Coordinates of N, CA and C in Angstrom, one line a residue:
M1 N 12.2 22.2 10.6 CA 11.4 21.1 11.7 C 11.2 20.5 10.2
E2 N 11.9 18.9 10.3 CA 11.0 18.3 9.1 C 9.7 18.2 8.7
R3 N 9.5 18.3 7.5 CA 8.2 18.4 7.0 C 8.1 17.4 6.4
I4 N 7.1 16.7 6.6 CA 6.6 15.3 6.4 C 5.1 15.3 5.5
A5 N 5.0 14.1 4.8 CA 3.5 13.6 3.6 C 3.7 12.7 3.8
L6 N 2.1 12.3 4.1 CA 2.0 10.8 4.2 C 1.4 10.8 2.6
F7 N 1.3 9.4 2.1 CA 0.5 8.6 0.7 C 0.3 7.3 0.6
I8 N -0.8 6.9 1.6 CA -1.7 5.7 1.7 C -2.5 4.9 0.3
D9 N -1.8 4.1 -0.3 CA -2.2 3.6 -1.3 C -3.4 2.6 -0.7
G10 N -4.3 2.9 -0.2 CA -5.7 1.8 0.4 C -5.3 0.3 0.0
A11 N -6.1 -0.1 -1.0 CA -6.1 -1.1 -1.5 C -4.9 -2.3 -1.2
N12 N -3.5 -1.2 -1.1 CA -2.4 -1.9 -0.7 C -2.5 -2.3 0.6
V13 N -2.6 -1.2 1.4 CA -2.6 -1.4 2.6 C -3.6 -2.5 3.2
Y14 N -4.8 -2.7 2.6 CA -5.9 -3.1 3.0 C -5.4 -4.5 2.7
A15 N -4.4 -4.6 1.7 CA -4.5 -6.4 1.1 C -3.3 -6.6 2.2
A16 N -2.2 -6.0 2.6 CA -1.6 -6.5 3.4 C -1.8 -6.4 5.0
A17 N -3.1 -5.6 5.4 CA -3.9 -6.2 6.5 C -4.6 -7.5 6.4
K18 N -5.2 -7.9 5.3 CA -5.6 -9.4 5.5 C -4.2 -9.8 5.3
R19 N -3.3 -10.0 4.8 CA -1.9 -10.7 5.1 C -1.5 -11.3 6.6
L20 N -1.9 -10.3 7.3 CA -1.4 -9.8 8.1 C -2.3 -10.5 9.3
G21 N -3.4 -10.3 9.1 CA -4.5 -11.0 9.8 C -5.0 -9.8 11.2
W22 N -4.1 -8.4 11.1 CA -4.7 -7.6 11.9 C -4.9 -6.1 10.9
N23 N -5.8 -5.4 11.4 CA -6.2 -4.2 11.0 C -5.7 -3.0 11.3
F24 N -5.5 -2.2 11.1 CA -4.9 -0.8 11.0 C -5.8 0.4 11.7
D25 N -5.1 1.6 12.5 CA -6.0 2.3 13.1 C -5.3 3.6 12.2
H26 N -5.9 4.0 11.3 CA -5.2 5.1 10.5 C -4.6 7.2 11.3
R27 N -5.5 6.6 12.3 CA -5.1 7.9 13.5 C -4.0 7.7 13.8
K28 N -3.5 6.2 14.3 CA -2.5 6.2 15.0 C -1.0 6.1 13.7
I29 N -1.6 5.3 12.4 CA -0.6 5.3 11.7 C -0.1 7.3 11.2
L30 N -1.2 7.8 11.4 CA -0.8 9.7 11.4 C 0.5 9.7 12.3
E31 N -0.3 9.5 13.7 CA 0.9 9.7 14.6 C 2.0 9.3 14.4
H32 N 2.1 8.1 14.2 CA 3.4 7.3 14.1 C 4.1 7.7 13.2
F33 N 4.0 8.4 12.0 CA 4.9 8.6 10.7 C 5.4 10.0 10.7
S34 N 4.5 10.6 11.8 CA 4.7 12.2 11.7 C 5.0 12.5 12.9
A35 N 5.5 11.7 13.7 CA 6.0 11.9 15.0 C 7.2 13.0 15.3
G36 N 8.3 12.6 13.7 CA 9.6 13.4 13.9 C 9.8 14.5 13.3
G37 N 8.2 15.2 13.1 CA 8.2 16.5 12.2 C 7.1 16.9 12.5
A38 N 6.7 17.8 11.2 CA 5.5 18.6 10.9 C 4.9 17.7 9.8
L39 N 3.6 17.3 10.4 CA 2.7 17.1 9.0 C 1.8 17.9 7.9
Y40 N 2.9 18.2 6.5 CA 2.2 18.4 5.9 C 0.9 18.4 5.5
N41 N 0.6 17.2 4.6 CA -0.7 16.3 4.6 C -0.5 14.8 4.6
A42 N -1.3 14.7 4.6 CA -1.6 12.8 4.3 C -2.9 12.5 3.0
F43 N -2.4 12.0 2.5 CA -3.3 11.3 1.6 C -3.7 9.8 1.4
Y44 N -4.7 9.6 1.6 CA -5.3 8.4 1.5 C -6.2 7.8 -0.1
Y45 N -5.7 6.8 -0.7 CA -6.3 6.6 -1.9 C -6.8 5.2 -1.8
T46 N -8.3 5.7 -2.6 CA -9.2 4.2 -2.3 C -10.0 4.3 -3.3
A47 N -10.6 3.1 -3.7 CA -11.2 2.9 -4.8 C -12.9 2.7 -4.2
V48 N -13.9 3.5 -4.5 CA -15.2 3.1 -4.2 C -16.4 2.7 -5.3
P49 N -17.4 1.8 -4.7 CA -18.4 1.7 -5.3 C -19.4 3.0 -6.1
T50 N -20.1 2.6 -7.5 CA -20.5 3.6 -7.6 C -21.9 3.0 -7.9
P51 N -23.3 3.6 -7.2 CA -23.4 4.6 -6.6 C -22.2 4.1 -5.3
I52 N -21.6 5.2 -4.1 CA -21.1 4.9 -3.0 C -22.0 4.6 -2.1
D53 N -21.9 3.4 -1.4 CA -22.5 2.9 -0.2 C -22.4 3.6 1.2
D54 N -23.0 3.4 2.0 CA -23.3 3.9 3.2 C -21.8 4.1 4.0
K55 N -21.8 2.4 4.2 CA -20.5 2.2 4.8 C -19.3 2.9 4.5
Q56 N -18.7 2.6 3.1 CA -17.8 3.3 2.6 C -17.9 4.5 2.9
K57 N -19.0 5.6 2.6 CA -19.1 6.7 2.8 C -18.6 7.2 4.1
R58 N -19.2 6.3 5.0 CA -18.7 6.5 6.8 C -17.3 6.4 6.8
F59 N -16.7 5.7 5.9 CA -15.5 5.1 6.0 C -14.5 6.8 5.3
T60 N -15.1 6.9 4.4 CA -14.0 7.9 3.7 C -14.5 9.5 4.6
D61 N -15.8 9.6 5.1 CA -15.9 10.6 6.2 C -15.0 10.6 7.2
A62 N -14.6 9.3 7.4 CA -13.8 9.4 9.3 C -12.6 9.6 8.5
L63 N -12.2 9.1 7.7 CA -10.5 9.8 7.4 C -10.6 11.3 7.5
T64 N -11.2 11.6 6.3 CA -11.1 13.3 6.2 C -11.2 13.9 7.5
Y65 N -12.4 13.3 8.6 CA -12.3 13.8 9.7 C -10.9 13.9 10.4
M66 N -10.4 12.7 10.7 CA -8.6 12.9 11.0 C -8.0 13.7 10.3
G67 N -8.1 13.8 9.0 CA -7.0 15.2 8.6 C -6.7 14.7 7.1
Y68 N -7.3 13.6 6.9 CA -6.6 13.0 5.4 C -7.3 13.6 4.4
T69 N -6.7 13.3 3.5 CA -7.1 14.3 2.4 C -7.4 12.9 1.3
V70 N -8.4 12.3 1.0 CA -9.2 11.5 0.7 C -9.3 11.3 -1.0
R71 N -8.9 10.8 -1.6 CA -8.9 10.6 -3.3 C -9.4 9.2 -3.5
T72 N -10.6 9.4 -4.3 CA -11.6 8.3 -4.9 C -11.5 8.3 -6.2
R73 N -11.5 7.2 -6.4 CA -12.0 6.9 -8.3 C -13.1 5.9 -8.1
P74 N -14.1 5.4 -8.7 CA -15.5 4.5 -8.9 C -14.7 3.2 -9.4
L75 N -15.3 2.2 -8.6 CA -14.5 1.1 -9.0 C -15.4 0.6 -10.7
R76 N -14.3 -0.3 -11.4 CA -15.0 -0.5 -12.7 C -15.0 -2.0 -12.8
E77 N -16.1 -2.6 -13.5 CA -15.7 -4.1 -13.5 C -15.9 -4.3 -14.8
A78 N -14.8 -5.6 -14.9 CA -14.1 -6.2 -16.2 C -14.6 -7.6 -16.4
T79 N -14.8 -8.3 -17.3 CA -14.5 -9.9 -17.2 C -13.7 -10.1 -17.8
D80 N -13.0 -11.3 -17.5 CA -11.9 -11.6 -18.2 C -11.9 -13.0 -19.3
E81 N -11.0 -13.6 -19.9 CA -11.5 -14.4 -20.8 C -11.7 -15.9 -20.3
G82 N -12.1 -16.2 -18.9 CA -12.6 -17.2 -18.1 C -14.0 -16.7 -18.1
G83 N -15.0 -15.5 -18.3 CA -15.9 -15.4 -18.2 C -15.9 -14.9 -16.8
E84 N -14.9 -14.7 -15.8 CA -15.0 -14.2 -14.4 C -15.3 -12.7 -14.4
T85 N -15.8 -12.1 -13.7 CA -16.4 -10.5 -13.5 C -15.3 -10.4 -12.4
H86 N -14.4 -9.0 -12.5 CA -13.7 -8.3 -11.5 C -14.2 -6.8 -11.2
R87 N -13.6 -6.5 -10.0 CA -14.1 -4.9 -9.9 C -12.5 -4.2 -9.5
R88 N -12.3 -3.7 -10.6 CA -10.8 -3.1 -10.0 C -10.8 -1.2 -10.4
A89 N -10.0 -0.6 -9.9 CA -9.9 0.7 -10.1 C -8.2 1.1 -9.3
S90 N -7.5 1.4 -10.4 CA -6.2 2.0 -10.0 C -6.4 4.0 -9.8
L91 N -5.5 4.0 -9.0 CA -5.4 5.8 -8.3 C -3.7 5.9 -8.5
D92 N -3.0 5.2 -9.1 CA -1.6 5.1 -9.5 C -1.2 6.5 -10.0
I93 N -2.0 7.2 -11.0 CA -1.9 8.2 -11.5 C -2.0 9.4 -10.2
E94 N -3.4 9.1 -9.6 CA -3.5 10.7 -8.7 C -2.1 10.0 -7.4
I95 N -1.7 9.1 -7.0 CA -0.9 9.2 -5.9 C 0.7 9.5 -6.3
V96 N 1.0 9.3 -7.7 CA 1.9 9.8 -8.9 C 2.3 11.6 -8.3
T97 N 0.4 11.7 -8.9 CA 0.5 13.3 -8.9 C 0.5 13.9 -7.7
D98 N 0.3 14.0 -7.0 CA 0.3 14.3 -5.5 C 1.8 14.3 -5.2
L99 N 2.7 13.4 -5.2 CA 3.9 13.0 -4.9 C 4.8 14.1 -5.5
L100 N 4.4 13.9 -6.9 CA 5.4 15.1 -7.5 C 5.1 16.6 -7.5
S101 N 3.6 16.7 -7.5 CA 3.0 18.3 -7.4 C 3.0 18.9 -6.5
T102 N 3.4 18.1 -4.9 CA 3.2 18.5 -3.5 C 4.9 18.7 -3.5
S103 N 5.7 18.5 -3.7 CA 6.9 18.4 -3.4 C 7.7 19.2 -2.9
D104 N 7.3 20.5 -3.5 CA 8.2 21.3 -2.5 C 7.8 21.8 -1.6
R105 N 6.4 21.2 -1.0 CA 5.9 21.3 0.4 C 6.2 20.5 1.2
F106 N 7.1 19.5 0.7 CA 7.9 18.3 2.4 C 8.8 18.2 2.1
D107 N 9.6 17.9 2.7 CA 11.0 17.0 2.9 C 11.0 15.9 3.0
T108 N 10.1 14.8 3.4 CA 10.5 13.4 3.6 C 8.8 13.2 3.0
A109 N 9.0 12.4 2.0 CA 7.4 11.6 1.8 C 7.6 9.9 2.4
V110 N 6.2 9.6 3.0 CA 6.1 8.5 3.6 C 4.9 7.5 2.5
L111 N 5.7 7.0 2.0 CA 4.7 5.8 0.8 C 4.2 4.6 1.3
L112 N 3.2 4.6 1.8 CA 2.7 3.3 2.4 C 1.8 2.3 0.7
T113 N 2.9 1.8 0.3 CA 2.7 0.6 -0.5 C 3.8 -0.4 -0.8
G114 N 3.5 -1.4 -1.6 CA 4.8 -2.3 -1.8 C 4.8 -2.1 -3.7
D115 N 4.1 -1.5 -4.1 CA 3.7 -1.3 -5.6 C 5.2 -1.0 -6.3
G116 N 5.5 -1.8 -7.2 CA 6.8 -1.4 -7.9 C 6.7 -0.4 -9.2
D117 N 5.4 -0.2 -9.4 CA 5.1 1.0 -10.2 C 6.0 2.3 -10.1
F118 N 5.5 2.3 -8.3 CA 6.5 3.7 -7.7 C 8.0 4.2 -7.6
E119 N 8.2 3.1 -8.4 CA 9.8 2.9 -8.3 C 10.7 4.5 -9.0
R120 N 9.9 4.2 -9.9 CA 10.4 6.0 -10.9 C 10.0 7.0 -10.2
P121 N 8.7 7.4 -9.7 CA 8.3 8.6 -9.0 C 9.3 8.8 -7.9
V122 N 9.7 7.7 -7.2 CA 10.8 7.8 -5.7 C 12.1 8.2 -6.1
E123 N 12.4 7.5 -7.6 CA 13.6 8.2 -7.6 C 13.8 9.7 -8.2
V124 N 12.5 10.0 -8.5 CA 12.7 11.6 -9.2 C 12.7 12.2 -7.7
L125 N 11.9 11.9 -6.6 CA 11.7 12.4 -5.5 C 13.1 12.7 -4.9
R126 N 14.0 11.8 -4.6 CA 15.5 11.4 -4.6 C 16.1 12.5 -5.2
A127 N 15.9 12.8 -6.2 CA 17.0 13.3 -7.1 C 16.2 14.9 -6.8
R128 N 15.1 15.3 -6.5 CA 14.9 16.7 -6.1 C 15.3 16.9 -4.6
G129 N 16.2 16.2 -3.7 CA 16.3 16.0 -2.4 C 15.3 15.8 -1.7
K130 N 14.8 15.0 -1.7 CA 13.8 14.9 -0.9 C 14.3 13.0 -0.5
R131 N 13.5 12.9 0.6 CA 13.6 12.0 1.4 C 12.8 10.7 1.5
V132 N 12.9 9.7 0.9 CA 11.5 8.9 0.9 C 11.7 7.6 1.7
V133 N 10.5 7.5 2.1 CA 10.4 6.2 2.9 C 9.2 5.3 2.7
V134 N 9.4 4.0 2.4 CA 8.1 3.1 2.0 C 7.9 1.8 2.9
A135 N 6.8 2.3 3.0 CA 6.2 1.1 4.6 C 4.9 0.5 3.9
C136 N 5.5 -1.3 4.3 CA 4.7 -2.1 3.4 C 5.0 -3.4 4.1
I137 N 4.7 -4.6 3.9 CA 5.3 -5.9 4.6 C 6.0 -6.9 3.0
A138 N 7.0 -7.0 4.0 CA 8.0 -8.0 2.5 C 7.4 -8.3 1.6
E139 N 6.5 -9.4 1.7 CA 6.2 -9.9 0.3 C 5.6 -10.0 -0.2
M140 N 4.9 -8.3 0.1 CA 3.9 -7.3 -1.1 C 4.7 -6.2 -1.7
T141 N 6.1 -6.0 -1.5 CA 6.9 -5.0 -2.0 C 8.2 -5.2 -2.6
S142 N 7.9 -4.7 -3.9 CA 9.0 -5.4 -4.7 C 10.5 -4.8 -4.8
Y143 N 11.0 -5.2 -5.2 CA 12.6 -5.1 -4.5 C 13.1 -3.9 -5.2
E144 N 12.5 -3.4 -6.5 CA 12.8 -1.9 -7.3 C 12.6 -1.0 -6.1
L145 N 11.7 -1.0 -5.6 CA 10.9 -0.4 -4.8 C 11.6 0.3 -3.5
R146 N 11.7 -1.2 -3.0 CA 12.6 -1.0 -1.6 C 14.1 -0.3 -1.8
N147 N 14.5 -0.8 -3.1 CA 16.0 -0.2 -3.2 C 15.9 1.3 -3.5
A148 N 14.7 2.0 -4.0 CA 15.1 2.9 -4.5 C 14.5 4.2 -3.5
A149 N 14.0 3.4 -2.7 CA 13.8 4.8 -1.1 C 15.1 4.8 0.0
D150 N 14.5 5.7 0.2 CA 16.1 5.8 1.3 C 15.5 5.3 2.5
E151 N 14.4 4.2 3.3 CA 14.3 4.1 4.1 C 13.4 2.9 4.2
Y152 N 13.2 1.7 4.7 CA 12.0 0.4 4.3 C 11.8 0.5 5.9
V153 N 10.2 0.3 6.0 CA 9.8 0.1 7.4 C 8.6 -1.0 6.7
D154 N 8.8 -2.3 7.6 CA 7.9 -3.3 7.7 C 7.0 -3.3 8.7
F155 N 5.7 -3.5 8.3 CA 4.6 -3.1 9.5 C 4.5 -4.1 10.3
K156 N 5.0 -4.9 10.5 CA 5.2 -6.3 11.3 C 6.2 -5.3 12.5
D157 N 7.2 -4.5 11.6 CA 8.4 -4.0 13.1 C 7.2 -3.1 14.0
I158 N 6.4 -2.4 13.3 CA 5.8 -1.4 13.8 C 4.1 -1.8 14.3
R159 N 3.7 -2.8 14.4 CA 2.8 -3.4 14.6 C 2.1 -2.7 16.1
E160 N 2.7 -2.5 17.0 CA 2.3 -2.2 18.4 C 1.9 -0.9 18.3
H161 N 2.5 0.2 17.2 CA 2.2 1.5 17.5 C 1.3 2.1 16.3
V162 N 0.7 0.7 15.5 CA -0.4 1.3 14.2 C -1.6 0.2 14.4
E163 N -1.5 -0.9 14.9 CA -2.8 -1.3 15.0 C -3.7 -1.1 15.9
R164 N -5.1 -1.2 15.4 CA -6.3 -1.0 15.9 C -6.6 -2.2 16.7
P165 N -6.6 -2.0 17.9 CA -6.5 -3.5 19.0 C -8.1 -4.2 18.6
G166 N -8.3 -5.1 19.1 CA -9.5 -5.8 19.5 C -10.5 -6.2 17.8
Y167 N -9.5 -5.4 16.7 CA -10.4 -5.4 15.2 C -9.6 -6.5 14.0
R168 N -10.1 -7.4 14.0 CA -9.2 -8.8 12.9 C -9.8 -8.2 11.8
L169 N -8.9 -8.4 10.7 CA -9.6 -9.0 9.3 C -9.1 -10.2 9.0
P170 N -9.9 -10.8 8.0 CA -9.8 -12.7 8.0 C -8.2 -12.9 7.3
S171 N -7.3 -13.2 7.7 CA -5.9 -13.5 7.1 C -6.3 -14.2 6.0
E172 N -5.3 -13.8 4.5 CA -5.6 -15.0 3.6 C -4.7 -15.8 3.9
S173 N -4.5 -16.4 4.6 CA -4.0 -17.8 4.7 C -4.8 -18.9 5.7
R174 N -6.3 -17.9 6.2 CA -6.9 -19.0 6.9 C -8.7 -18.6 6.4
G175 N -9.2 -19.2 6.8 CA -10.8 -19.1 6.2 C -11.0 -19.3 5.2
N176 N -11.4 -18.5 4.2 CA -12.2 -17.9 2.9 C -11.3 -18.1 1.9
G177 N -9.7 -18.3 2.0 CA -9.1 -18.6 1.0 C -8.5 -17.3 0.5
G178 N -9.0 -16.1 0.5 CA -8.5 -14.8 0.2 C -9.1 -14.6 -0.8
S179 N -10.6 -15.7 -1.3 CA -11.4 -15.2 -2.6 C -12.5 -14.3 -2.1
E180 N -12.9 -14.0 -1.1 CA -13.6 -13.6 -0.9 C -13.4 -11.9 -0.8
H181 N -12.9 -11.4 -0.5 CA -12.7 -10.3 -0.5 C -10.8 -9.5 -1.7
R182 N -11.4 -9.0 -2.6 CA -10.4 -8.6 -3.5 C -9.5 -8.0 -2.8
P183 N -8.1 -7.7 -3.2 CA -6.9 -7.1 -2.3 C -6.8 -5.7 -3.0
F184 N -7.5 -5.6 -4.3 CA -7.1 -4.3 -5.2 C -8.2 -3.1 -4.5
Y185 N -9.0 -3.1 -3.2 CA -10.0 -2.4 -3.5 C -10.7 -2.6 -1.9
T186 N -11.1 -2.1 -1.2 CA -11.5 -1.8 0.3 C -13.1 -2.4 -0.3
S187 N -13.8 -4.1 0.1 CA -14.7 -4.2 0.0 C -15.3 -5.1 1.3
A188 N -14.7 -5.2 2.6 CA -15.2 -5.7 3.7 C -16.4 -4.4 4.4
A189 N -17.4 -5.0 4.5 CA -18.4 -4.3 5.5 C -17.9 -3.5 6.6
L190 N -18.2 -2.2 6.3 CA -17.3 -1.7 7.8 C -17.8 -1.5 9.1
Q191 N -17.6 -1.5 9.8 CA -18.2 -1.2 11.4 C -18.5 0.8 11.3
E192 N -18.9 0.7 12.4 CA -19.7 2.4 12.4 C -18.5 2.8 12.7
S193 N -17.3 2.9 13.3 CA -16.4 3.0 13.7 C -15.0 2.7 12.9
D194 N -15.6 2.2 11.8 CA -14.3 1.3 11.2 C -13.1 2.4 11.0
D195 N -11.8 2.6 11.3 CA -10.9 3.5 10.8 C -9.9 2.7 9.8
R196 N -10.5 1.9 8.7 CA -9.5 1.1 7.9 C -8.6 2.2 7.3

């Protein structure tokens, strides 16, 4: 039976959800992408405020309860030349480390991100005989990453399998103009049972 590992770039997936205007059910994501085999592990990578707030803690605890291995990094503040403050954190190193260090435990890696920085690690995995599936939305997926993968899945095509019904995110194309929430980390208020 095919062994499957899931790697979710939380910031990228959240940004995709905002563009789509609908949210993901992370339990359904697990079920959908592992349906064709045996799930080795599912990793979820997200930035968290310091100190972590109760809502973010509930979210990461819910992911752990679902079976995810949650990797976090603290958000850091930086001020640009214009004096605007941004909060960001990169988990690319953690994702690449897990992709490569666990590669003997899976046959297929499912990478939920469109970030072109993962092109080379994907090529390395394929050179090791691994199958790599990239899932995101077309407008957020780099050509290089899509080209490097064995298969590309557009979230729009699997909406009925992974959407969290009745729970909507503000779309970037309507409402707040996309400035209220930064796409590089989860910042929206989480509901009691939010499975973002």
